[in-house]
């Protein structure tokens, strides 16, 4: 039996691929190891957003003076982890229920590896297909040396949501998207939180101006040790002792847990791709095309976190869908990178990027102007007691089109959709400035940024 | 001396008109009676949004159980009115500072009236112009009979923000935009609030489904007496006694103040327009063109709240700007209604309308389908503890273009911009469904509505 497509992995990308493929063929197989729900619902977007949402509500309640109210609040956060787990289970159940409806003959549970370019083996059985979608995802990095010293006191984002209680104290390693999101949320929930950051960069912003603004804002609230990593970790009285160096002097802290949020590793390594071609030994140097995600010239396509700079759910789902068409139309292959980028980091204020980042435009030597707008005196932001941060919009000098934007403001999750869709429409700055901006809204702050860019353009 | 344009009124529309006109001519005059700031900054959008923002933050703090936290909170709201007044003064000062920079010879303070079609008189002096912009705004309605009984215990939205303390109790007359916004805010700040509503309609929504949802949701929180108005009001022991009838029986309540929010009346009546033409006696039957806002065929244009179904700041500013071009190009006149509608009501959840309302499409017999999406089980809304309400999108059957949308959900103020701009771009449902929707965001709830519409379209 020769399948039209075998999909390896049943996370966001794999499920999305299956749902698209089933519209065209019944001759498909999904092989998955472990739970048949998604990283997103089980250990990713959803539980982290529940944690963050609770933390921000508590923070806002504790800072009613921002809106002219003095208040005393006594909060009991002992049920937070149960709240997170309940909602997570609810979201996971929705996915599992969906997958349960698929015909049994389309699903195999087990760990697959390639035997050759059109054969995989799972549970001792071999299966052949005309094409493959590799949607095996990724797993969070763990420091193996630390593990020998502190064992399961080192947590990844896979384990953190399993805790029965909020810890009293935690050290977070990393200052990327996941680290800052989780560290800020734990801090706001009353957990004594220390962040160790290799560099000074926080989160996802590439604009030097916004990056500096974000560093200054976040270090006001959080205890971030920039350019500092643990020298060594050890276990003392059931606590993690972390030694690190500041100004040439060794300091130590004791924490309940160490959360390692230093990135994720692709699970492509589990697939024994070297059986397809001996040169496919090293995952990092795999010849995967950036636009089509095709593996060399095989009818094999990667989708989702298994090969991605940033794990983003809607990208994974999109790639899963698009990979199906490249499988079915093979050898006719199209680019799957058809939409402008859209990234959100749920820090407070939120960081977000629409379209091309400042870094990308600069590196590509695109001729653009930057429109900036601070939200410190933005009307609606003052009214909300959230007047901090800023945004930047990037406009092409020749076409006057909006190319990209970066945000470090309240409600960026909404405004980034607005500008992403405008980029997708190919709108110019003049078209955008002619649109309605309701008063008083944060969107008027966007208009200020466009007006700032227009002055520079018209000089 | 013959001015190019005389602008009557220096509110949002008048100021916007002046700023546009000054780009083309110095030969302009603004005549204004009373304060030279705007209804919006002094007694409208801004102070009401400060009140609402504080009220919602307090409500959210008192309902931390929505996000898994038990808390006790003791809040002191005694400084709320000062907080509102401080921010209001800050916003007004910004406008006044701007106006102060205008040349003195462009400004006259006083009450103007027309002498004939090209002459106005103010402070006993006559001024002539080639064209006029009537931007005199409106004032809130007051019940004159009630005034004889309870005097200044009847407040309008002009007076409510002048109170030194939150009242203990208040009756709000009306269930339109301003009434519901203010009543809900007072209620959330601990003021015992009773709403008297002539009909069952609440706020701004025209969709029968969303209107019913909003009525049910708001009456859970607020004490709304639907289809009930006061029979009589009187003063007893410095309190307002309100008698009203329920099921044929007279009931009474006692409140500190009665807030009359039953609409606004145009100030065009102050201009003695009958001196232009004897038929211009009745404001309600003035021949003002709905698209150009021209008064009959005179070079006279109305802008802003002076002639508007809904007082909306960005519309007033837009009309002020556009009127200038119709003045300068007279007799060549263009429509000023060039952009899809955008309305937001800052209730909780928020109500909003983009483009054509359900009512408008139905009345115009447009062939459209409605896509609905409830937010009661929407992922991001659950995470935020704000899973209530719904949205509707309206799609043209022939062109598949998005025509309009109505919202009754959290953060509608943002999503209504997104759909308004898509309507302005002329996007079809298929184009919109191809755009990125970040996970997990409320915008995914929009996608659900579009998917629902697509199923109906493709039937």
GROMACS .gro file of N, CA, C and O in nm, chain A residues 289-295 300-302 318-319 321-338:
model
  120
  289UNK      N    1   1.440   2.425   0.225
  289UNK     CA    2   1.423   2.552   0.157
  289UNK      C    3   1.340   2.648   0.244
  289UNK      O    4   1.233   2.610   0.291
  290UNK      N    5   1.389   2.771   0.264
  290UNK     CA    6   1.318   2.861   0.356
  290UNK      C    7   1.176   2.900   0.310
  290UNK      O    8   1.091   2.927   0.393
  291UNK      N    9   1.152   2.899   0.179
  291UNK     CA   10   1.020   2.942   0.129
  291UNK      C   11   0.921   2.828   0.112
  291UNK      O   12   0.801   2.846   0.127
  292UNK      N   13   0.972   2.709   0.078
  292UNK     CA   14   0.881   2.596   0.053
  292UNK      C   15   0.888   2.493   0.165
  292UNK      O   16   0.803   2.406   0.172
  293UNK      N   17   0.992   2.503   0.248
  293UNK     CA   18   1.017   2.405   0.355
  293UNK      C   19   1.032   2.262   0.301
  293UNK      O   20   1.004   2.164   0.370
  294UNK      N   21   1.074   2.253   0.174
  294UNK     CA   22   1.101   2.123   0.115
  294UNK      C   23   1.240   2.074   0.159
  294UNK      O   24   1.334   2.154   0.170
  295UNK      N   25   1.250   1.944   0.185
  295UNK     CA   26   1.379   1.884   0.220
  295UNK      C   27   1.450   1.844   0.090
  295UNK      O   28   1.404   1.752   0.020
  300UNK      N   29   0.923   1.569   0.042
  300UNK     CA   30   0.919   1.570   0.189
  300UNK      C   31   0.920   1.716   0.234
  300UNK      O   32   1.009   1.792   0.193
  301UNK      N   33   0.820   1.754   0.314
  301UNK     CA   34   0.805   1.894   0.353
  301UNK      C   35   0.795   1.905   0.505
  301UNK      O   36   0.726   1.826   0.570
  302UNK      N   37   0.864   2.004   0.558
  302UNK     CA   38   0.859   2.027   0.703
  302UNK      C   39   0.751   2.130   0.731
  302UNK      O   40   0.727   2.221   0.650
  318UNK      N   41  -0.078   2.713   0.924
  318UNK     CA   42  -0.069   2.755   0.784
  318UNK      C   43   0.027   2.665   0.707
  318UNK      O   44  -0.003   2.618   0.596
  319UNK      N   45   0.143   2.638   0.767
  319UNK     CA   46   0.242   2.554   0.700
  319UNK      C   47   0.190   2.412   0.679
  319UNK      O   48   0.217   2.349   0.576
  321UNK      N   49  -0.122   2.321   0.634
  321UNK     CA   50  -0.216   2.327   0.520
  321UNK      C   51  -0.143   2.338   0.387
  321UNK      O   52  -0.172   2.268   0.291
  322UNK      N   53  -0.046   2.430   0.382
  322UNK     CA   54   0.024   2.455   0.256
  322UNK      C   55   0.107   2.335   0.213
  322UNK      O   56   0.118   2.304   0.093
  323UNK      N   57   0.166   2.265   0.309
  323UNK     CA   58   0.248   2.148   0.277
  323UNK      C   59   0.166   2.042   0.204
  323UNK      O   60   0.216   1.975   0.113
  324UNK      N   61   0.040   2.030   0.242
  324UNK     CA   62  -0.048   1.932   0.177
  324UNK      C   63  -0.054   1.958   0.027
  324UNK      O   64  -0.044   1.866  -0.055
  325UNK      N   65  -0.069   2.085  -0.010
  325UNK     CA   66  -0.080   2.117  -0.153
  325UNK      C   67   0.050   2.090  -0.226
  325UNK      O   68   0.050   2.044  -0.340
  326UNK      N   69   0.163   2.117  -0.160
  326UNK     CA   70   0.291   2.085  -0.223
  326UNK      C   71   0.308   1.934  -0.236
  326UNK      O   72   0.366   1.886  -0.333
  327UNK      N   73   0.256   1.858  -0.140
  327UNK     CA   74   0.259   1.711  -0.150
  327UNK      C   75   0.174   1.663  -0.268
  327UNK      O   76   0.219   1.584  -0.351
  328UNK      N   77   0.051   1.714  -0.273
  328UNK     CA   78  -0.044   1.664  -0.374
  328UNK      C   79  -0.007   1.709  -0.515
  328UNK      O   80  -0.036   1.639  -0.612
  329UNK      N   81   0.055   1.826  -0.527
  329UNK     CA   82   0.091   1.880  -0.659
  329UNK      C   83   0.234   1.846  -0.700
  329UNK      O   84   0.279   1.890  -0.805
  330UNK      N   85   0.304   1.773  -0.611
  330UNK     CA   86   0.444   1.743  -0.639
  330UNK      C   87   0.461   1.681  -0.777
  330UNK      O   88   0.378   1.598  -0.815
  331UNK      N   89   0.558   1.718  -0.861
  331UNK     CA   90   0.672   1.805  -0.829
  331UNK      C   91   0.648   1.956  -0.846
  331UNK      O   92   0.745   2.030  -0.848
  332UNK      N   93   0.521   1.996  -0.862
  332UNK     CA   94   0.496   2.142  -0.870
  332UNK      C   95   0.489   2.198  -0.729
  332UNK      O   96   0.399   2.161  -0.652
  333UNK      N   97   0.579   2.288  -0.697
  333UNK     CA   98   0.592   2.333  -0.558
  333UNK      C   99   0.582   2.485  -0.550
  333UNK      O  100   0.642   2.556  -0.630
  334UNK      N  101   0.503   2.532  -0.455
  334UNK     CA  102   0.488   2.677  -0.438
  334UNK      C  103   0.547   2.720  -0.304
  334UNK      O  104   0.555   2.641  -0.210
  335UNK      N  105   0.580   2.847  -0.297
  335UNK     CA  106   0.624   2.905  -0.170
  335UNK      C  107   0.507   2.904  -0.072
  335UNK      O  108   0.393   2.926  -0.110
  336UNK      N  109   0.537   2.875   0.054
  336UNK     CA  110   0.430   2.879   0.154
  336UNK      C  111   0.437   3.008   0.236
  336UNK      O  112   0.355   3.032   0.322
  337UNK      N  113   0.537   3.089   0.207
  337UNK     CA  114   0.556   3.214   0.282
  337UNK      C  115   0.480   3.325   0.212
  337UNK      O  116   0.538   3.412   0.147
  338UNK      N  117   0.348   3.322   0.220
  338UNK     CA  118   0.269   3.414   0.140
  338UNK      C  119   0.212   3.529   0.221
  338UNK      O  120   0.149   3.617   0.166
   0.00000   0.00000   0.00000
